[in-house]
Amino acid sequence: MISSPSKIYLSQSSLANNLDFIRQQLGDDVLLSSVVKGNAYGHGIAQFVTMAEQCGVRHFSVFCADEAHQVMEASAEKSDIMIMGDIANEDLIWAIENGIEFFVFEFDRLIEAVDAAKSLGIKAKVHIEVETGLNRTGFDKDSLPELAEVLINKAEHLSLEGICTHLAGAESIANHVRIKKQLTAFNQTVKWLTKKNVHPKRMHTACSAAAMTYPKTRMDMVRIGILQYGFWPGPETFIHFLGKQKVEYKQDPLKRVIKWKSTVMSTKSIARGEFIGYGNSYLAHQDMRVATVPVGYSHGYSRVLSNQGRALINNTRVGVIGLVNMNMMMLDVTEVDVSKGDEVILIGGDNGLEISVASFGELSNQLNYELLTRLPYRIPRIITK
C-alpha cells in the first residue's frame, strides 16, 4: 500500500467518553442526533458513523443528500438519517424510498415531497423548519395558515417527524436576548400549530451550544455536533459549564477524538543570516537545524500559520518557520535531536503536551469548525482504541 504524507487517528475511547458526558447532561428522555455534516467535522463520515454506532448512536444529521447517502452506506445498524439542508427535488424519491428524514422550509419542497410520496405510496418523513429569528430558512409566521392546511390535507402522504428551528449563535452571551426571543417565537408557533391539529413526533431547536447553555431548548431531540468530537462550541459555553460545577470538578470533561500526524521528510542545517523558504519571511538569526514535513496548505494546514504554527516532535514543541508551502512546511528543530522519519504531531497530544485546534484558531482566525472541516478527504482516517 502506498503511504500517505499524513494520517488522522480517531480515538474510540475518547468518543465514548464524550457521548457519555453529553448523555449525562441531556438525560434519558432526549434523543441525541449526531451531526456529521462537513465530513463529520473533518473526522470522516464513514469512520465516525461506525464509531458512533458502536457507542449506541442511532440517529445522524447531515446537511445534504450526498452526505445522507454516505451515512447510509456506512451504517451497519440502519440508523435514522436526517437532512437539515440541501436536497434536490429529483432526489426526494430516493430519500423517501430509503426512509431518510429531511427538513422542509418552503412550499416548493413540501409540495414536491407530497407528490413523490403519493407516487411511491410511502409517507415522506419531514421536519418542518419554522423561522424564529435567524432569518435564513424556515416558514415565517405569515405562511403558517397555508402550511397547516397542507399538513392536514396531505397528512396521508406525510409523516411529521418534527418541528424545528435553528438558533442564532447560542455560543455567545451577546446573542442571549435574541436566543430567548427565538425560543418564545418557536413555542408560540408550536402552540398555534397544535391548536390547528398539527402534531409533530418531536420538537427540536438545540445545537451543542444551546443544549449546554439553555436547557429549555433540549426538548425531544438535540442536534449535537462539535461537542461529540471533544471540542466546545466556544469559550463562553465552556465557562458557563464550569460555573455550574463544584470547585473540585472544574476541569474539561471532553476528550479530543482526533489526532493528526506526519513524519519528518528531511533535515537540513542552515547558516546564520540565510533566509529559509520562499521570499524573505524568515531570516535565520543563528545557525539552525530545520526539519521539512510533507504537509502544506493543500492538506488543510493553513498558509496563515507561516512563522506561527506549532508541532510536536520527540516530546518537544517546535515552531513553523518560513512560508507554509502547498505540500510542505519547515520546522525549527535546532534544540531537538531529530532524524528523518521521526513522528510529527500536528493536532493532538503526547505525554502531557498538546497542539490544540483552538491554538490554530487563535493564530489563523479560523473557528474550530472551519479548520477541522478543511482537512482533505484524501487523508487516511484510522480508528484507534
CSV table of C-alpha atoms in Angstrom, one decimal:
chain,number,residue,atom,x,y,z
A,1,MET,CA,0.0,0.0,0.0
A,2,ILE,CA,1.3,3.5,-0.9
A,3,SER,CA,1.8,5.6,2.2
A,4,SER,CA,0.2,9.0,2.8
A,5,PRO,CA,2.2,12.1,3.8
A,6,SER,CA,0.0,12.3,6.9
A,7,LYS,CA,-2.7,10.3,8.8
A,8,ILE,CA,-5.6,11.2,11.0
A,9,TYR,CA,-6.2,8.9,14.0
A,10,LEU,CA,-9.6,8.7,15.7
A,11,SER,CA,-9.9,7.6,19.3
A,12,GLN,CA,-12.9,5.3,20.0
A,13,SER,CA,-12.5,5.7,23.8
A,14,SER,CA,-12.5,9.5,23.5
A,15,LEU,CA,-15.7,9.4,21.6
A,16,ALA,CA,-17.3,7.1,24.1
A,17,ASN,CA,-16.2,9.4,26.9
A,18,ASN,CA,-17.7,12.4,25.1
A,19,LEU,CA,-21.0,10.8,24.4
A,20,ASP,CA,-21.3,9.5,27.9
A,21,PHE,CA,-20.8,13.1,29.2
A,22,ILE,CA,-23.4,14.5,26.7
A,23,ARG,CA,-26.0,11.9,27.7
A,24,GLN,CA,-25.5,12.7,31.3
A,25,GLN,CA,-26.3,16.3,30.6
A,26,LEU,CA,-29.3,15.5,28.5
A,27,GLY,CA,-31.0,12.8,30.5
A,28,ASP,CA,-32.7,9.7,29.2
A,29,ASP,CA,-35.7,11.3,27.5
A,30,VAL,CA,-33.8,13.4,25.0
A,31,LEU,CA,-32.7,11.8,21.7
A,32,LEU,CA,-29.2,12.6,20.6
A,33,SER,CA,-28.8,13.2,16.9
A,34,SER,CA,-25.1,13.0,15.9
A,35,VAL,CA,-24.3,15.8,13.4
A,36,VAL,CA,-21.8,14.5,10.8
A,37,LYS,CA,-22.0,17.2,8.2
A,38,GLY,CA,-18.8,18.6,6.8
A,39,ASN,CA,-17.3,15.1,6.6
A,40,ALA,CA,-18.1,14.6,10.3
A,41,TYR,CA,-16.3,17.9,11.1
A,42,GLY,CA,-13.3,16.6,9.2
A,43,HIS,CA,-13.2,13.3,11.1
A,44,GLY,CA,-14.5,11.3,8.2
A,45,ILE,CA,-18.2,10.3,7.8
A,46,ALA,CA,-17.6,6.6,7.1
A,47,GLN,CA,-15.2,6.1,10.1
A,48,PHE,CA,-17.2,8.3,12.5
A,49,VAL,CA,-20.6,6.7,11.8
A,50,THR,CA,-19.0,3.3,12.6
A,51,MET,CA,-17.5,4.6,15.8
A,52,ALA,CA,-20.7,6.4,16.9
A,53,GLU,CA,-22.9,3.3,16.2
A,54,GLN,CA,-20.6,1.3,18.4
A,55,CYS,CA,-21.4,3.8,21.2
A,56,GLY,CA,-25.2,3.3,20.7
A,57,VAL,CA,-25.9,6.3,18.4
A,58,ARG,CA,-28.9,5.6,16.1
A,59,HIS,CA,-29.7,9.0,14.6
A,60,PHE,CA,-27.5,11.1,12.4
A,61,SER,CA,-27.9,14.6,11.0
A,62,VAL,CA,-26.3,15.8,7.8
A,63,PHE,CA,-26.5,18.9,5.6
A,64,CYS,CA,-27.2,17.4,2.2
A,65,ALA,CA,-28.4,14.3,0.3
A,66,ASP,CA,-24.9,13.3,-0.7
A,67,GLU,CA,-23.9,13.2,3.0
A,68,ALA,CA,-27.0,11.2,3.8
A,69,HIS,CA,-26.0,8.7,1.2
A,70,GLN,CA,-22.5,8.4,2.8
A,71,VAL,CA,-24.1,7.8,6.2
A,72,MET,CA,-26.4,5.2,4.8
A,73,GLU,CA,-23.5,3.4,3.2
A,74,ALA,CA,-21.5,3.4,6.4
A,75,SER,CA,-24.3,2.5,8.8
A,76,ALA,CA,-24.4,-1.1,10.0
A,77,GLU,CA,-27.4,-0.5,12.2
A,78,LYS,CA,-29.8,1.1,9.7
A,79,SER,CA,-29.7,4.2,11.8
A,80,ASP,CA,-32.1,7.1,11.2
A,81,ILE,CA,-30.7,9.9,9.0
A,82,MET,CA,-31.9,13.5,8.8
A,83,ILE,CA,-31.1,16.0,6.1
A,84,MET,CA,-31.1,19.5,7.6
A,85,GLY,CA,-30.3,21.5,4.4
A,86,ASP,CA,-30.0,20.8,0.7
A,87,ILE,CA,-31.8,18.1,-1.2
A,88,ALA,CA,-32.8,18.5,-4.8
A,89,ASN,CA,-36.4,17.8,-5.7
A,90,GLU,CA,-35.3,15.0,-8.0
A,91,ASP,CA,-33.7,13.3,-5.0
A,92,LEU,CA,-36.8,13.3,-2.9
A,93,ILE,CA,-38.0,9.9,-4.2
A,94,TRP,CA,-34.6,8.4,-3.2
A,95,ALA,CA,-34.9,9.9,0.2
A,96,ILE,CA,-38.5,8.7,0.8
A,97,GLU,CA,-37.8,5.2,-0.5
A,98,ASN,CA,-34.9,4.9,1.9
A,99,GLY,CA,-36.7,6.4,4.9
A,100,ILE,CA,-34.5,9.4,5.0
A,101,GLU,CA,-35.9,12.3,7.1
A,102,PHE,CA,-35.5,15.8,5.7
A,103,PHE,CA,-36.1,19.4,6.7
A,104,VAL,CA,-38.9,21.3,4.8
A,105,PHE,CA,-38.7,25.1,5.0
A,106,GLU,CA,-40.5,26.3,1.9
A,107,PHE,CA,-43.6,25.2,-0.1
A,108,ASP,CA,-41.9,24.0,-3.2
A,109,ARG,CA,-40.1,21.2,-1.3
A,110,LEU,CA,-43.3,20.4,0.7
A,111,ILE,CA,-45.5,20.0,-2.4
A,112,GLU,CA,-42.8,18.1,-4.3
A,113,ALA,CA,-42.4,15.8,-1.2
A,114,VAL,CA,-46.2,15.2,-1.1
A,115,ASP,CA,-46.2,14.3,-4.9
A,116,ALA,CA,-43.2,12.0,-4.6
A,117,ALA,CA,-44.7,10.2,-1.5
A,118,LYS,CA,-48.0,9.8,-3.3
A,119,SER,CA,-46.4,8.3,-6.3
A,120,LEU,CA,-44.4,5.8,-4.1
A,121,GLY,CA,-47.2,5.0,-1.7
A,122,ILE,CA,-44.8,5.8,1.1
A,123,LYS,CA,-45.1,8.6,3.6
A,124,ALA,CA,-42.3,11.3,3.4
A,125,LYS,CA,-40.6,11.8,6.8
A,126,VAL,CA,-40.5,15.5,7.2
A,127,HIS,CA,-39.3,18.0,9.8
A,128,ILE,CA,-41.0,21.4,9.4
A,129,GLU,CA,-38.5,24.2,10.0
A,130,VAL,CA,-40.0,27.5,11.2
A,131,GLU,CA,-38.5,30.9,11.1
A,132,THR,CA,-37.9,32.3,14.6
A,133,GLY,CA,-35.2,35.0,14.0
A,134,LEU,CA,-32.2,33.5,12.3
A,135,ASN,CA,-33.6,34.7,9.0
A,136,ARG,CA,-32.0,32.0,6.9
A,137,THR,CA,-34.5,29.2,6.2
A,138,GLY,CA,-37.9,28.4,7.6
A,139,PHE,CA,-41.6,29.1,7.3
A,140,ASP,CA,-42.4,32.5,8.6
A,141,LYS,CA,-45.4,33.5,10.7
A,142,ASP,CA,-47.5,34.7,7.7
A,143,SER,CA,-47.2,31.3,5.9
A,144,LEU,CA,-48.4,29.3,8.9
A,145,PRO,CA,-52.1,29.1,7.9
A,146,GLU,CA,-51.3,27.8,4.5
A,147,LEU,CA,-48.7,25.4,6.0
A,148,ALA,CA,-51.2,24.0,8.4
A,149,GLU,CA,-53.7,23.5,5.7
A,150,VAL,CA,-51.2,21.5,3.6
A,151,LEU,CA,-50.1,19.4,6.5
A,152,ILE,CA,-53.6,18.5,7.5
A,153,ASN,CA,-55.0,17.9,4.0
A,154,LYS,CA,-52.0,15.9,2.8
A,155,ALA,CA,-51.4,14.0,6.1
A,156,GLU,CA,-51.8,10.6,4.4
A,157,HIS,CA,-48.6,11.3,2.5
A,158,LEU,CA,-46.6,12.9,5.3
A,159,SER,CA,-45.1,11.6,8.5
A,160,LEU,CA,-44.4,14.7,10.6
A,161,GLU,CA,-41.3,13.7,12.3
A,162,GLY,CA,-40.6,17.0,13.9
A,163,ILE,CA,-41.0,20.8,14.1
A,164,CYS,CA,-37.7,22.6,14.5
A,165,THR,CA,-35.8,25.8,14.2
A,166,HIS,CA,-32.1,26.9,14.4
A,167,LEU,CA,-30.8,29.3,16.9
A,168,ALA,CA,-28.7,32.3,16.0
A,169,GLY,CA,-25.5,31.8,17.9
A,170,ALA,CA,-26.2,30.2,21.3
A,171,GLU,CA,-22.4,30.0,21.9
A,172,SER,CA,-22.2,33.8,22.7
A,173,ILE,CA,-23.8,35.7,25.5
A,174,ALA,CA,-24.1,38.6,23.1
A,175,ASN,CA,-26.9,36.7,21.4
A,176,HIS,CA,-28.8,35.9,24.7
A,177,VAL,CA,-31.7,38.2,24.1
A,178,ARG,CA,-32.1,37.1,20.5
A,179,ILE,CA,-32.0,33.4,21.5
A,180,LYS,CA,-34.7,33.9,24.2
A,181,LYS,CA,-36.9,35.7,21.7
A,182,GLN,CA,-36.4,32.8,19.2
A,183,LEU,CA,-37.4,30.2,21.9
A,184,THR,CA,-40.5,32.2,22.7
A,185,ALA,CA,-41.4,32.5,19.0
A,186,PHE,CA,-40.8,28.8,18.5
A,187,ASN,CA,-43.1,27.8,21.4
A,188,GLN,CA,-45.8,30.1,20.2
A,189,THR,CA,-45.6,28.6,16.7
A,190,VAL,CA,-45.8,25.1,18.0
A,191,LYS,CA,-48.8,26.1,20.2
A,192,TRP,CA,-50.6,27.6,17.2
A,193,LEU,CA,-50.0,24.6,15.0
A,194,THR,CA,-51.1,22.2,17.8
A,195,LYS,CA,-54.4,24.1,18.0
A,196,LYS,CA,-54.8,23.6,14.3
A,197,ASN,CA,-54.4,19.8,14.9
A,198,VAL,CA,-50.8,19.6,13.6
A,199,HIS,CA,-48.9,17.3,16.0
A,200,PRO,CA,-45.2,16.5,15.4
A,201,LYS,CA,-43.5,13.5,16.8
A,202,ARG,CA,-40.6,15.6,18.1
A,203,MET,CA,-39.7,19.2,18.7
A,204,HIS,CA,-36.0,20.3,18.4
A,205,THR,CA,-34.1,23.5,18.5
A,206,ALA,CA,-30.7,22.8,20.2
A,207,CYS,CA,-27.2,22.5,18.8
A,208,SER,CA,-24.3,21.8,21.1
A,209,ALA,CA,-24.1,25.3,22.4
A,210,ALA,CA,-27.8,25.6,23.1
A,211,ALA,CA,-28.0,22.2,24.7
A,212,MET,CA,-25.3,23.1,27.2
A,213,THR,CA,-26.4,26.7,27.9
A,214,TYR,CA,-30.2,26.7,27.5
A,215,PRO,CA,-31.7,23.6,29.0
A,216,LYS,CA,-35.2,24.5,27.8
A,217,THR,CA,-34.0,24.2,24.2
A,218,ARG,CA,-33.3,20.4,24.6
A,219,MET,CA,-37.0,19.4,24.1
A,220,ASP,CA,-37.3,15.9,22.5
A,221,MET,CA,-34.1,15.9,20.5
A,222,VAL,CA,-30.8,17.7,20.2
A,223,ARG,CA,-28.5,18.0,17.2
A,224,ILE,CA,-25.0,17.6,18.7
A,225,GLY,CA,-22.0,18.4,16.5
A,226,ILE,CA,-18.8,19.8,17.9
A,227,LEU,CA,-19.2,18.5,21.4
A,228,GLN,CA,-19.1,14.9,20.5
A,229,TYR,CA,-15.8,15.4,18.8
A,230,GLY,CA,-14.3,16.7,22.0
A,231,PHE,CA,-14.5,20.5,21.4
A,232,TRP,CA,-16.5,23.2,23.0
A,233,PRO,CA,-18.6,25.5,20.7
A,234,GLY,CA,-16.7,28.4,22.1
A,235,PRO,CA,-15.0,29.6,25.3
A,236,GLU,CA,-18.2,31.1,26.7
A,237,THR,CA,-20.0,27.7,26.6
A,238,PHE,CA,-17.2,26.1,28.5
A,239,ILE,CA,-17.1,28.8,31.1
A,240,HIS,CA,-20.8,28.5,31.5
A,241,PHE,CA,-20.5,24.8,32.1
A,242,LEU,CA,-17.6,25.3,34.6
A,243,GLY,CA,-19.6,27.8,36.5
A,244,LYS,CA,-22.2,25.2,37.3
A,245,GLN,CA,-19.7,22.7,38.7
A,246,LYS,CA,-18.3,22.2,42.2
A,247,VAL,CA,-14.8,23.5,42.6
A,248,GLU,CA,-13.2,20.1,42.7
A,249,TYR,CA,-14.8,19.1,39.4
A,250,LYS,CA,-13.8,22.2,37.4
A,251,GLN,CA,-12.0,20.6,34.5
A,252,ASP,CA,-12.7,19.8,30.9
A,253,PRO,CA,-14.7,16.6,30.7
A,254,LEU,CA,-14.3,16.3,26.9
A,255,LYS,CA,-11.5,14.4,25.1
A,256,ARG,CA,-10.4,15.2,21.6
A,257,VAL,CA,-11.2,12.4,19.2
A,258,ILE,CA,-8.8,13.5,16.5
A,259,LYS,CA,-5.0,13.3,16.3
A,260,TRP,CA,-3.2,14.4,13.1
A,261,LYS,CA,0.3,13.0,12.5
A,262,SER,CA,3.0,13.2,9.8
A,263,THR,CA,6.7,12.4,9.8
A,264,VAL,CA,10.0,14.3,9.1
A,265,MET,CA,10.8,14.1,5.4
A,266,SER,CA,14.2,15.7,5.6
A,267,THR,CA,16.6,17.7,7.9
A,268,LYS,CA,19.0,20.4,6.9
A,269,SER,CA,21.5,22.7,8.6
A,270,ILE,CA,21.1,26.5,7.9
A,271,ALA,CA,23.8,29.1,8.5
A,272,ARG,CA,23.1,32.3,10.4
A,273,GLY,CA,22.0,35.1,8.1
A,274,GLU,CA,20.4,32.8,5.5
A,275,PHE,CA,16.7,33.1,4.5
A,276,ILE,CA,14.6,30.0,4.9
A,277,GLY,CA,12.0,29.0,2.3
A,278,TYR,CA,10.3,31.3,-0.3
A,279,GLY,CA,11.0,35.0,-0.2
A,280,ASN,CA,12.4,36.7,2.9
A,281,SER,CA,9.7,35.9,5.5
A,282,TYR,CA,12.2,34.2,7.8
A,283,LEU,CA,15.9,35.0,8.4
A,284,ALA,CA,18.0,32.6,10.4
A,285,HIS,CA,19.1,34.5,13.5
A,286,GLN,CA,21.6,31.8,14.4
A,287,ASP,CA,22.9,28.6,12.9
A,288,MET,CA,19.9,26.4,12.8
A,289,ARG,CA,18.6,22.9,12.1
A,290,VAL,CA,15.4,22.7,10.0
A,291,ALA,CA,13.0,19.7,9.5
A,292,THR,CA,10.8,19.5,6.5
A,293,VAL,CA,7.4,17.9,6.9
A,294,PRO,CA,5.3,16.8,3.8
A,295,VAL,CA,2.2,18.7,4.8
A,296,GLY,CA,1.1,22.1,3.4
A,297,TYR,CA,-1.9,24.2,2.7
A,298,SER,CA,-3.2,21.6,0.1
A,299,HIS,CA,-3.5,19.2,3.1
A,300,GLY,CA,-5.5,21.7,5.2
A,301,TYR,CA,-2.6,23.3,7.1
A,302,SER,CA,-3.3,27.0,6.5
A,303,ARG,CA,-0.7,29.3,4.9
A,304,VAL,CA,-1.7,31.8,7.6
A,305,LEU,CA,0.2,29.6,10.0
A,306,SER,CA,3.5,30.5,8.3
A,307,ASN,CA,6.0,31.5,11.0
A,308,GLN,CA,3.3,30.9,13.7
A,309,GLY,CA,2.2,27.3,13.7
A,310,ARG,CA,3.4,24.7,16.2
A,311,ALA,CA,4.0,21.0,16.1
A,312,LEU,CA,5.3,18.3,18.5
A,313,ILE,CA,8.5,16.3,17.7
A,314,ASN,CA,10.1,13.9,20.2
A,315,ASN,CA,8.0,15.3,23.0
A,316,THR,CA,9.1,18.9,22.2
A,317,ARG,CA,7.0,21.8,20.9
A,318,VAL,CA,8.6,23.4,17.9
A,319,GLY,CA,7.7,26.2,15.6
A,320,VAL,CA,6.8,26.6,11.9
A,321,ILE,CA,9.4,28.8,10.2
A,322,GLY,CA,9.1,30.4,6.8
A,323,LEU,CA,6.1,30.2,4.5
A,324,VAL,CA,3.8,27.1,4.6
A,325,ASN,CA,4.0,25.7,1.0
A,326,MET,CA,1.4,23.9,-1.0
A,327,ASN,CA,2.8,20.5,0.0
A,328,MET,CA,5.3,21.0,2.8
A,329,MET,CA,6.4,23.2,5.7
A,330,MET,CA,9.6,23.7,7.7
A,331,LEU,CA,10.0,23.4,11.5
A,332,ASP,CA,12.8,24.8,13.7
A,333,VAL,CA,14.4,21.8,15.3
A,334,THR,CA,17.6,23.5,16.4
A,335,GLU,CA,17.2,22.4,20.0
A,336,VAL,CA,15.8,18.9,19.3
A,337,ASP,CA,17.5,15.7,18.2
A,338,VAL,CA,15.5,14.9,15.1
A,339,SER,CA,16.1,12.4,12.3
A,340,LYS,CA,14.3,11.6,9.0
A,341,GLY,CA,11.1,9.5,9.7
A,342,ASP,CA,10.5,10.9,13.2
A,343,GLU,CA,6.9,11.4,14.1
A,344,VAL,CA,5.4,14.9,13.9
A,345,ILE,CA,2.1,15.6,15.7
A,346,LEU,CA,0.2,18.5,14.0
A,347,ILE,CA,-3.0,18.2,16.1
A,348,GLY,CA,-3.3,16.3,19.3
A,349,GLY,CA,-1.3,15.5,22.4
A,350,ASP,CA,1.5,13.3,23.7
A,351,ASN,CA,2.9,12.9,27.2
A,352,GLY,CA,1.1,16.0,28.6
A,353,LEU,CA,1.9,18.3,25.7
A,354,GLU,CA,-0.8,19.2,23.1
A,355,ILE,CA,-1.2,21.0,19.9
A,356,SER,CA,-4.8,22.1,20.1
A,357,VAL,CA,-7.2,23.0,17.3
A,358,ALA,CA,-8.1,26.1,19.4
A,359,SER,CA,-4.5,27.2,19.2
A,360,PHE,CA,-4.7,27.0,15.4
A,361,GLY,CA,-7.9,29.1,15.5
A,362,GLU,CA,-6.2,31.8,17.6
A,363,LEU,CA,-3.3,32.0,15.3
A,364,SER,CA,-5.2,31.8,12.0
A,365,ASN,CA,-8.5,33.4,12.9
A,366,GLN,CA,-10.3,30.2,12.0
A,367,LEU,CA,-13.0,28.6,14.0
A,368,ASN,CA,-12.5,25.0,15.3
A,369,TYR,CA,-15.3,24.0,12.9
A,370,GLU,CA,-13.6,25.7,9.9
A,371,LEU,CA,-10.2,24.2,10.4
A,372,LEU,CA,-11.5,20.7,11.0
A,373,THR,CA,-13.8,20.6,8.0
A,374,ARG,CA,-11.0,21.8,5.8
A,375,LEU,CA,-9.0,18.6,6.4
A,376,PRO,CA,-9.0,17.0,3.0
A,377,TYR,CA,-11.0,13.8,2.4
A,378,ARG,CA,-7.8,12.0,1.0
A,379,ILE,CA,-6.0,12.0,4.3
A,380,PRO,CA,-6.5,8.4,5.7
A,381,ARG,CA,-8.6,8.2,8.9
A,382,ILE,CA,-7.7,5.4,11.2
A,383,ILE,CA,-9.8,4.3,14.2
A,384,THR,CA,-7.8,3.5,17.4
A,385,LYS,CA,-8.8,2.4,20.8
